[in-house]
Short mmCIF file of C-alpha atoms in Angstrom, two decimals:
data_model
loop_
_atom_site.label_atom_id
_atom_site.label_comp_id
_atom_site.label_asym_id
_atom_site.label_seq_id
_atom_site.Cartn_x
_atom_site.Cartn_y
_atom_site.Cartn_z
CA MET A 1 -2.07 31.45 18.87
CA ILE A 2 -0.72 34.42 17.13
CA LEU A 3 -1.09 35.18 13.58
CA GLU A 4 1.34 37.94 12.38
CA HIS A 5 1.27 39.58 8.96
CA LEU A 6 0.37 36.40 6.97
CA TYR A 7 0.34 36.76 3.38
CA LYS A 8 -0.80 34.15 0.78
CA SER A 9 -1.37 34.40 -2.84
CA TYR A 10 -1.78 32.03 -5.65
CA GLY A 11 -0.51 33.69 -8.89
CA ASN A 12 -2.17 37.09 -8.92
CA LEU A 13 -5.06 36.09 -6.39
CA ALA A 14 -4.13 37.29 -3.07
CA VAL A 15 -6.05 35.12 -0.38
CA LEU A 16 -4.42 36.33 2.80
CA SER A 17 -3.05 40.07 2.98
CA ASP A 18 -1.43 41.31 6.19
CA CYS A 19 -3.61 38.88 8.32
CA SER A 20 -2.94 39.21 11.95
CA PHE A 21 -4.92 38.02 14.86
CA SER A 22 -4.45 36.91 18.45
CA PHE A 23 -6.35 33.91 19.81
CA SER A 24 -6.51 33.18 23.55
CA PRO A 25 -5.08 29.74 24.35
CA ALA A 26 -8.54 28.42 25.65
CA GLY A 27 -10.90 30.25 23.48
CA THR A 28 -13.59 29.05 21.19
CA TYR A 29 -13.89 30.84 17.78
CA CYS A 30 -15.94 30.62 14.64
CA LEU A 31 -14.31 31.48 11.52
CA MET A 32 -16.86 32.83 8.99
CA ALA A 33 -16.40 34.17 5.32
CA PRO A 34 -17.94 33.57 2.00
CA SER A 35 -17.00 30.54 0.17
CA GLY A 36 -13.51 31.08 -1.65
CA ALA A 37 -12.57 33.75 0.70
CA GLY A 38 -9.61 31.69 1.97
CA LYS A 39 -10.84 30.05 5.16
CA THR A 40 -9.28 26.60 4.16
CA THR A 41 -6.11 28.14 2.95
CA LEU A 42 -5.76 29.98 6.44
CA LEU A 43 -6.71 26.65 8.36
CA ARG A 44 -4.15 24.79 6.27
CA ILE A 45 -1.46 27.34 7.22
CA ILE A 46 -2.30 27.27 10.85
CA LEU A 47 -1.92 23.34 10.78
CA GLY A 48 1.40 23.63 8.88
CA LEU A 49 0.14 21.97 5.58
CA GLU A 50 0.90 25.06 3.72
CA GLN A 51 3.41 27.82 3.92
CA ALA A 52 2.60 31.39 3.95
CA ASP A 53 4.30 33.59 1.55
CA GLN A 54 5.10 35.70 4.49
CA GLY A 55 4.33 36.02 8.25
CA SER A 56 4.25 33.66 11.16
CA VAL A 57 1.93 31.32 13.47
CA SER A 58 3.07 30.97 17.01
CA PHE A 59 2.00 29.77 20.25
CA PRO A 60 3.94 31.97 22.77
CA TRP A 61 2.39 30.13 25.92
CA LEU A 62 3.89 27.03 24.64
CA SER A 63 7.71 26.00 24.97
CA ARG A 64 7.29 23.31 22.41
CA PRO A 65 5.98 22.79 18.93
CA ALA A 66 1.91 22.89 19.28
CA ASP A 67 0.20 19.57 19.09
CA MET A 68 -2.79 19.86 16.78
CA SER A 69 -5.96 17.91 15.57
CA ALA A 70 -8.40 18.74 13.02
CA VAL A 71 -11.57 17.91 11.30
CA PHE A 72 -10.95 18.26 7.62
CA GLN A 73 -13.76 19.07 5.21
CA GLU A 74 -13.50 15.52 3.66
CA ASN A 75 -13.31 13.55 7.07
CA ARG A 76 -9.88 11.85 5.99
CA LEU A 77 -10.71 8.42 7.69
CA CYS A 78 -9.08 5.23 6.89
CA GLU A 79 -12.22 3.75 5.22
CA SER A 80 -11.35 0.21 5.75
CA PHE A 81 -10.78 0.66 9.57
CA SER A 82 -13.62 0.75 12.06
CA PRO A 83 -14.14 3.96 13.98
CA MET A 84 -12.41 2.41 16.95
CA ASP A 85 -9.34 1.75 14.70
CA ASN A 86 -9.30 5.29 13.30
CA LEU A 87 -9.17 6.79 16.79
CA ARG A 88 -6.37 4.27 17.90
CA LEU A 89 -4.31 5.29 14.81
CA VAL A 90 -4.03 8.66 16.18
CA THR A 91 -4.10 8.09 19.91
CA GLY A 92 -1.81 5.17 20.03
CA LYS A 93 -1.68 3.49 23.41
CA SER A 94 -2.33 6.57 25.25
CA LEU A 95 -6.01 5.64 25.52
CA ASN A 96 -7.13 2.11 25.81
CA GLN A 97 -9.92 0.17 23.99
CA ASP A 98 -12.61 0.91 26.63
CA ALA A 99 -11.77 4.61 26.86
CA ILE A 100 -12.11 4.79 22.93
CA ARG A 101 -15.28 2.82 22.93
CA ARG A 102 -16.70 5.14 25.49
CA GLU A 103 -15.72 8.35 23.64
CA LEU A 104 -17.29 7.09 20.50
CA SER A 105 -20.37 6.00 22.23
CA PHE A 106 -21.20 9.46 23.00
CA LEU A 107 -21.65 10.15 19.41
CA LEU A 108 -22.23 6.88 17.49
CA PRO A 109 -24.48 3.83 17.96
CA GLU A 110 -22.68 1.04 19.77
CA GLU A 111 -23.09 -1.44 16.64
CA SER A 112 -21.31 0.91 14.38
CA LEU A 113 -18.13 1.18 16.33
CA SER A 114 -16.52 -1.97 14.93
CA ARG A 115 -17.75 -1.79 11.41
CA PRO A 116 -15.59 -0.50 8.54
CA VAL A 117 -16.08 3.37 8.05
CA SER A 118 -16.99 2.62 4.51
CA THR A 119 -20.19 1.12 5.44
CA LEU A 120 -21.22 4.16 7.75
CA SER A 121 -23.44 6.99 6.65
CA GLY A 122 -21.93 10.39 5.80
CA GLY A 123 -23.16 11.84 9.36
CA MET A 124 -21.55 8.78 11.23
CA LYS A 125 -18.29 9.34 9.28
CA ARG A 126 -18.42 13.01 10.32
CA ARG A 127 -18.94 12.36 14.04
CA THR A 128 -16.00 9.83 13.74
CA ALA A 129 -13.76 12.53 12.48
CA ILE A 130 -14.93 14.99 15.09
CA CYS A 131 -14.47 12.35 17.91
CA ARG A 132 -10.90 11.72 16.58
CA ALA A 133 -10.07 15.43 16.90
CA MET A 134 -11.42 15.69 20.32
CA THR A 135 -9.82 12.54 21.57
CA ALA A 136 -6.25 13.19 20.15
CA GLY A 137 -4.20 14.98 22.62
CA SER A 138 -3.72 18.43 21.31
CA ASP A 139 -3.31 22.35 22.20
CA LEU A 140 -5.38 23.49 19.15
CA ILE A 141 -8.32 21.78 17.48
CA VAL A 142 -9.17 23.05 14.00
CA MET A 143 -12.52 22.20 12.44
CA ASP A 144 -13.43 22.99 8.78
CA GLU A 145 -17.13 23.06 8.38
CA PRO A 146 -17.64 20.12 10.98
CA PHE A 147 -21.52 19.98 11.03
CA THR A 148 -22.07 19.59 7.51
CA GLY A 149 -24.39 16.67 7.04
CA LEU A 150 -25.60 16.57 10.65
CA ASP A 151 -29.22 17.05 11.42
CA GLU A 152 -30.29 19.61 14.15
CA ASP A 153 -30.57 17.18 17.15
CA THR A 154 -27.35 15.46 16.25
CA LYS A 155 -25.59 18.74 15.65
CA LYS A 156 -26.60 19.91 19.16
CA GLN A 157 -25.35 16.54 20.82
CA THR A 158 -22.14 16.80 18.80
CA ILE A 159 -21.66 20.48 19.89
CA SER A 160 -22.43 19.49 23.60
CA TYR A 161 -19.77 16.61 23.24
CA ILE A 162 -17.26 19.08 21.75
CA LYS A 163 -17.61 21.62 24.59
CA SER A 164 -17.49 18.78 27.15
CA ARG A 165 -14.17 17.72 25.66
CA GLN A 166 -12.59 21.01 24.77
CA ASN A 167 -10.75 20.89 28.47
CA GLY A 168 -9.07 24.41 28.05
CA ARG A 169 -7.93 24.10 24.56
CA LEU A 170 -8.12 26.55 21.68
CA LEU A 171 -10.87 25.60 19.30
CA LEU A 172 -11.12 27.29 15.92
CA VAL A 173 -14.27 26.27 13.93
CA ALA A 174 -14.68 27.40 10.25
CA THR A 175 -18.55 27.63 9.60
CA HIS A 176 -21.17 29.18 7.29
CA GLN A 177 -24.02 28.72 10.03
CA PRO A 178 -24.38 31.93 12.21
CA GLU A 179 -26.16 29.87 14.80
CA ASP A 180 -23.09 27.91 15.64
CA ILE A 181 -21.53 30.76 17.22
CA SER A 182 -24.12 30.77 19.96
CA LEU A 183 -24.47 26.97 20.17
CA LEU A 184 -20.55 26.74 20.64
CA GLY A 185 -20.40 29.95 22.81
CA ALA A 186 -17.79 31.01 20.37
CA GLN A 187 -16.19 34.38 19.52
CA LEU A 188 -17.07 35.31 15.92
CA VAL A 189 -14.01 36.03 13.56
CA THR A 190 -14.51 37.08 10.16
CA LEU A 191 -12.03 36.71 7.16
CA LYS A 192 -12.55 39.70 4.82
CA ASP A 193 -10.22 40.95 2.08
CA GLY A 194 -7.65 38.61 3.16
CA LYS A 195 -7.78 40.03 6.86
CA LEU A 196 -9.29 38.65 10.00
CA ILE A 197 -11.58 41.06 11.88
CA MET B 1 -25.12 -30.69 -18.54
CA ASN B 2 -24.77 -29.54 -14.84
CA LEU B 3 -21.28 -31.16 -14.01
CA HIS B 4 -19.21 -30.09 -10.86
CA PRO B 5 -16.89 -27.57 -12.04
CA LEU B 6 -13.78 -29.47 -10.94
CA PHE B 7 -15.12 -32.67 -12.90
CA ARG B 8 -15.89 -30.43 -15.93
CA LYS B 9 -12.21 -29.12 -15.73
CA THR B 10 -10.64 -32.53 -15.39
CA LEU B 11 -12.75 -33.75 -18.19
CA VAL B 12 -11.53 -30.90 -20.47
CA ILE B 13 -7.90 -31.76 -19.51
CA PHE B 14 -8.48 -35.60 -20.30
CA LEU B 15 -10.02 -34.54 -23.47
CA TRP B 16 -7.09 -32.49 -24.65
CA LEU B 17 -4.57 -35.24 -23.45
CA LEU B 18 -6.60 -37.66 -25.66
CA ILE B 19 -6.31 -35.30 -28.68
CA TRP B 20 -2.43 -34.86 -27.98
CA GLU B 21 -2.14 -38.82 -27.70
CA ALA B 22 -3.99 -39.31 -30.95
CA ILE B 23 -2.04 -36.70 -32.94
CA SER B 24 1.17 -38.35 -31.57
CA GLN B 25 0.11 -41.89 -32.67
CA THR B 26 -0.98 -40.49 -36.08
CA VAL B 27 2.48 -38.79 -36.52
CA GLY B 28 4.14 -42.03 -35.38
CA ASN B 29 7.53 -40.39 -34.88
CA SER B 30 8.62 -39.65 -31.12
CA ILE B 31 11.47 -37.07 -32.35
CA LEU B 32 8.64 -34.91 -33.85
CA LEU B 33 5.81 -35.38 -31.33
CA VAL B 34 5.91 -37.68 -28.21
CA GLY B 35 2.50 -38.46 -26.49
CA PRO B 36 1.38 -37.85 -22.88
CA ILE B 37 1.62 -41.64 -22.13
CA ASN B 38 5.30 -41.69 -23.29
CA VAL B 39 5.94 -38.45 -21.40
CA MET B 40 4.59 -39.99 -18.15
CA TYR B 41 6.71 -43.14 -18.67
CA THR B 42 9.94 -40.91 -19.00
CA LEU B 43 8.99 -38.87 -15.98
CA ALA B 44 8.17 -41.89 -13.67
CA ALA B 45 11.58 -43.56 -14.88
CA GLN B 46 13.16 -40.30 -13.54
CA ILE B 47 11.49 -39.53 -10.28
CA PRO B 48 13.23 -42.36 -8.33
CA THR B 49 16.65 -41.15 -9.22
CA ALA B 50 18.60 -38.82 -6.97
CA ASP B 51 19.83 -36.55 -10.00
CA PHE B 52 16.22 -35.85 -10.86
CA TRP B 53 15.73 -34.17 -7.47
CA LYS B 54 19.26 -32.68 -7.44
CA THR B 55 18.44 -31.01 -10.89
CA ILE B 56 15.04 -29.55 -9.81
CA PHE B 57 16.44 -28.36 -6.40
CA GLY B 58 19.57 -26.93 -8.30
CA SER B 59 17.39 -24.74 -10.51
CA LEU B 60 14.88 -23.88 -7.92
CA GLY B 61 17.42 -22.97 -5.38
CA LYS B 62 19.18 -20.69 -7.84
CA ILE B 63 16.14 -19.06 -9.52
CA SER B 64 14.30 -18.47 -6.14
CA LEU B 65 17.43 -16.99 -4.69
CA GLY B 66 17.61 -14.48 -7.57
CA PHE B 67 14.02 -13.81 -7.22
CA CYS B 68 14.18 -13.35 -3.40
CA LEU B 69 17.30 -11.04 -3.68
CA ALA B 70 15.61 -8.91 -6.44
CA PHE B 71 12.37 -8.85 -4.35
CA LEU B 72 14.18 -7.56 -1.13
CA SER B 73 16.46 -5.14 -2.99
CA GLY B 74 13.53 -3.82 -5.19
CA ILE B 75 11.41 -3.10 -2.29
CA PHE B 76 14.36 -1.53 -0.23
CA LEU B 77 15.64 0.67 -3.05
CA GLY B 78 11.93 1.37 -4.15
CA ILE B 79 11.21 2.81 -0.46
CA LEU B 80 14.47 4.72 -0.51
CA ALA B 81 13.86 6.25 -4.04
CA PHE B 82 10.36 7.19 -3.09
CA ARG B 83 11.84 9.08 0.02
CA PHE B 84 14.96 10.45 -1.92
CA SER B 85 14.12 11.83 -5.50
CA PHE B 86 17.81 12.02 -6.15
CA LEU B 87 18.29 8.16 -5.76
CA LYS B 88 15.20 7.70 -8.03
CA GLU B 89 16.84 9.72 -10.51
CA LEU B 90 20.13 7.99 -10.19
CA LEU B 91 18.68 4.54 -10.62
CA ALA B 92 16.27 5.56 -13.50
CA PRO B 93 18.75 4.88 -16.34
CA LEU B 94 19.78 1.63 -14.81
CA VAL B 95 16.36 0.35 -14.39
CA SER B 96 15.34 1.39 -17.87
CA LEU B 97 18.57 -0.52 -19.07
CA MET B 98 17.55 -3.51 -17.21
CA LYS B 99 14.11 -3.48 -18.51
CA SER B 100 15.11 -3.04 -22.15
CA VAL B 101 18.32 -5.15 -22.64
CA PRO B 102 17.48 -8.51 -23.97
CA VAL B 103 17.86 -11.47 -21.54
CA ALA B 104 20.32 -13.20 -24.11
CA SER B 105 22.59 -10.22 -24.06
CA PHE B 106 22.61 -10.33 -20.16
CA VAL B 107 23.14 -14.09 -20.43
CA ILE B 108 26.33 -13.74 -22.70
CA LEU B 109 27.67 -10.97 -20.56
CA ALA B 110 27.01 -12.88 -17.21
CA LEU B 111 28.76 -15.95 -18.75
CA ILE B 112 31.94 -13.90 -19.16
CA TRP B 113 31.67 -11.93 -15.69
CA ILE B 114 30.47 -14.76 -13.33
CA GLY B 115 30.64 -18.09 -15.39
CA SER B 116 27.62 -20.53 -15.68
CA LYS B 117 27.38 -21.77 -12.12
CA GLN B 118 25.55 -18.68 -10.62
CA LEU B 119 24.22 -17.62 -14.09
CA SER B 120 20.34 -18.14 -13.29
CA VAL B 121 20.70 -16.27 -10.10
CA PHE B 122 22.12 -13.24 -11.76
CA ILE B 123 19.48 -13.45 -14.56
CA SER B 124 16.44 -14.12 -12.29
CA PHE B 125 17.64 -11.07 -10.38
CA MET B 126 18.16 -8.78 -13.55
CA VAL B 127 14.51 -9.68 -14.71
CA VAL B 128 12.81 -9.27 -11.37
CA PHE B 129 14.34 -6.43 -9.80
CA PRO B 130 12.94 -3.64 -12.31
CA ILE B 131 9.39 -4.99 -11.94
CA ILE B 132 9.44 -4.95 -8.04
CA TYR B 133 11.30 -1.77 -7.91
CA LEU B 134 8.81 0.01 -10.09
CA ASN B 135 5.75 -1.60 -8.56
CA THR B 136 6.85 -0.66 -5.03
CA LEU B 137 7.36 3.05 -6.32
CA ALA B 138 3.91 2.93 -7.94
CA GLY B 139 2.38 1.40 -4.68
CA LEU B 140 4.04 4.04 -2.43
CA ARG B 141 2.95 6.94 -4.85
CA SER B 142 -0.64 5.77 -4.78
CA THR B 143 -0.94 6.30 -0.94
CA ASP B 144 -3.86 8.94 -0.39
CA PRO B 145 -2.18 12.21 -0.07
CA ALA B 146 -5.16 13.47 2.10
CA LEU B 147 -4.38 10.61 4.62
CA LEU B 148 -0.91 11.52 4.69
CA GLU B 149 -1.87 15.18 5.52
CA MET B 150 -4.04 13.96 8.16
CA SER B 151 -1.24 11.84 9.58
CA GLN B 152 1.16 14.87 9.35
CA VAL B 153 -1.34 17.01 11.58
CA PHE B 154 -1.88 14.37 14.19
CA ARG B 155 1.74 13.58 14.22
CA ILE B 156 1.26 9.72 13.77
CA PRO B 157 4.44 8.06 14.35
CA PHE B 158 6.62 7.02 11.31
CA PHE B 159 6.30 3.19 11.77
CA ARG B 160 2.59 3.33 12.31
CA LYS B 161 2.27 5.35 9.17
CA ILE B 162 4.24 2.86 7.24
CA ARG B 163 2.18 0.00 8.68
CA PHE B 164 -1.21 1.42 8.29
CA LEU B 165 -1.19 3.99 5.53
CA TYR B 166 1.55 3.07 3.12
CA LEU B 167 1.57 -0.78 3.36
CA PRO B 168 -2.14 -1.11 2.33
CA SER B 169 -1.39 1.07 -0.65
CA LEU B 170 1.91 -0.87 -1.55
CA MET B 171 0.39 -4.46 -1.27
CA PRO B 172 -1.69 -4.68 -4.47
CA TYR B 173 0.91 -3.30 -6.51
CA LEU B 174 3.46 -5.69 -4.95
CA ILE B 175 1.07 -8.78 -5.49
CA SER B 176 0.41 -7.75 -9.08
CA GLY B 177 4.28 -7.34 -9.79
CA CYS B 178 5.19 -10.69 -8.07
CA GLN B 179 2.45 -12.43 -10.40
CA VAL B 180 4.44 -11.12 -13.54
CA ALA B 181 7.99 -11.29 -12.01
CA LEU B 182 7.57 -14.86 -10.79
CA GLY B 183 6.69 -16.35 -14.22
CA MET B 184 9.54 -14.22 -15.84
CA SER B 185 12.04 -15.31 -13.27
CA TRP B 186 11.47 -18.96 -14.38
CA LYS B 187 11.33 -18.35 -18.06
CA SER B 188 14.55 -16.19 -18.00
CA GLY B 189 16.33 -18.37 -15.39
CA VAL B 190 15.70 -21.62 -17.38
CA ALA B 191 16.69 -19.92 -20.73
CA ALA B 192 19.98 -18.95 -19.03
CA GLU B 193 20.49 -22.28 -18.00
CA VAL B 194 20.14 -23.50 -21.38
CA ILE B 195 22.81 -21.38 -22.91
CA GLY B 196 25.21 -21.64 -19.79
CA THR B 197 24.46 -25.51 -19.26
CA PRO B 198 25.47 -25.42 -15.54
CA ALA B 199 25.54 -28.89 -13.75
CA TYR B 200 22.34 -30.11 -12.16
CA SER B 201 20.11 -27.65 -13.75
CA ILE B 202 16.85 -28.06 -15.77
CA GLY B 203 18.29 -25.86 -18.52
CA LYS B 204 21.13 -28.31 -19.00
CA GLN B 205 18.44 -31.11 -19.44
CA LEU B 206 16.62 -29.14 -21.95
CA TYR B 207 19.84 -28.62 -23.77
CA LEU B 208 20.75 -32.40 -23.63
CA SER B 209 17.16 -33.15 -24.94
CA LYS B 210 18.09 -30.99 -28.06
CA THR B 211 21.47 -32.66 -28.40
CA TRP B 212 20.00 -36.02 -28.23
CA LEU B 213 16.85 -35.27 -30.09
CA ASP B 214 15.06 -36.64 -27.03
CA THR B 215 11.67 -34.98 -27.32
CA GLY B 216 10.13 -37.36 -24.41
CA ASN B 217 12.88 -35.98 -22.19
CA LEU B 218 12.20 -32.34 -23.38
CA PHE B 219 8.28 -32.69 -22.58
CA CYS B 220 9.16 -34.32 -19.32
CA TRP B 221 11.26 -31.42 -18.03
CA THR B 222 9.03 -28.78 -19.36
CA LEU B 223 6.17 -30.51 -17.29
CA VAL B 224 8.57 -30.32 -14.41
CA ILE B 225 9.24 -26.51 -15.02
CA ILE B 226 5.55 -25.88 -15.13
CA LEU B 227 4.68 -27.97 -12.05
CA VAL B 228 7.68 -26.31 -9.98
CA SER B 229 7.46 -22.72 -11.07
CA SER B 230 3.64 -22.87 -10.55
CA ALA B 231 4.18 -24.43 -6.99
CA PHE B 232 6.69 -21.66 -6.27
CA GLU B 233 4.46 -19.00 -7.46
CA ARG B 234 1.48 -20.05 -5.33
CA LEU B 235 3.67 -20.20 -2.29
CA VAL B 236 5.25 -16.59 -2.83
CA LEU B 237 1.71 -15.18 -3.53
CA PHE B 238 -0.02 -17.21 -0.51
CA LEU B 239 2.74 -15.66 1.64
CA LEU B 240 2.36 -12.11 0.15
CA LYS B 241 -1.32 -12.24 0.61
CA HIS B 242 -1.12 -13.53 4.21
CA ILE B 243 1.01 -10.57 5.43
CA PRO B 244 -0.92 -9.59 8.25
CA GLN B 245 -2.76 -6.13 7.23
CA GLY B 246 -3.98 -5.80 10.64
CA THR B 247 -5.58 -2.79 12.04
CA PRO B 248 -4.38 -0.83 14.95
CA TYR B 249 -6.31 -2.96 17.60
CA LYS B 250 -5.52 -6.41 16.06
CA GLU B 251 -2.00 -5.19 15.92
CA GLU B 252 -1.93 -4.60 19.55
CA LYS B 253 -3.35 -8.03 20.45
CA THR B 254 -0.64 -9.84 18.62
#
């Protein structure tokens, strides 16, 4: 994924300023920056949810528009649906019920798979959102602070699941925890003064 | 006193009927006030006649046709207006007009345009359409924008998005709109019939009751309106509440 000369500002506040970077197609990257530095804005531009004032995001190794999946800061799950249904909503019939159950079982207790998401704990919801992002067919997986609310053991188990399901896809994780870089085996990318370094 | 709720309710209704009968006996004038026993006699005398049922089905058919047409076009245009803001702006003055113009003005105008035969279809439509249209717009607008962004990123197909993201937000608005619109359609539809007096209509029966000062008949037909409109309301709300709001898995099984 190539970011070329991205600019984004809100009024007089410049968030991205001539931001360029080249990500390798199967790479794992941890994006770090202080709060309010523009991480979420950059991720939203990459996901196509926001327009940059200038510049472009491209995937030169693809001859079609890139498929993306994401873990948002606020999970964005359908609260009345079960984890199974939330996954089915994005995968359609490309995965059958057993396959989805198997995927979720890596991260969630069996009895929680058919319960409405609204009855699950914050950590369980987070893992459902992570599982959804990993299960959806995509070229790029974007995660915005995915391990918030997970204890150390669960976090390690979740990272192990993410690595096993990455399957040569580009993974970009925004985080505040320096140890995530080594746990994910990722390359560090820092957003500073509106630029990626 | 620890009575069963249904028994208590029946007792309360019975008590009010007794009070009504007592007042009517005291007044002693069936033009001023007729009692419940007299109303029941009038109703019992009409039930076996073919005209009674023709009248009920005549009004029911027209008012419910107007309601259904307004319901379907309100949803259809509401969805289109949600999608195309130009259409929303185009329809805004029209909907505003339909909301604010008194029913009586519409009735007179409709009498000139279409005559009395289809009057209640038209009036029922005019009253119900803006309620359903505005509730559809409000329901669609209430869909969680965060979930819509999620669906955009994951490229959830259009119909799955409508079914599982928009519909659950729309339904409570639609049900609440229907609760208001159903009562309004009957009140305005029968009022239009009273003015237009089309053949085989409840409104005409009310008009004749006024002409002949037949209070018994007036009460009898009022009771019929309450019963028929309440049955129609229950049926529509039952159907609406039972629209399958499935989840992706249940959907696949069906």
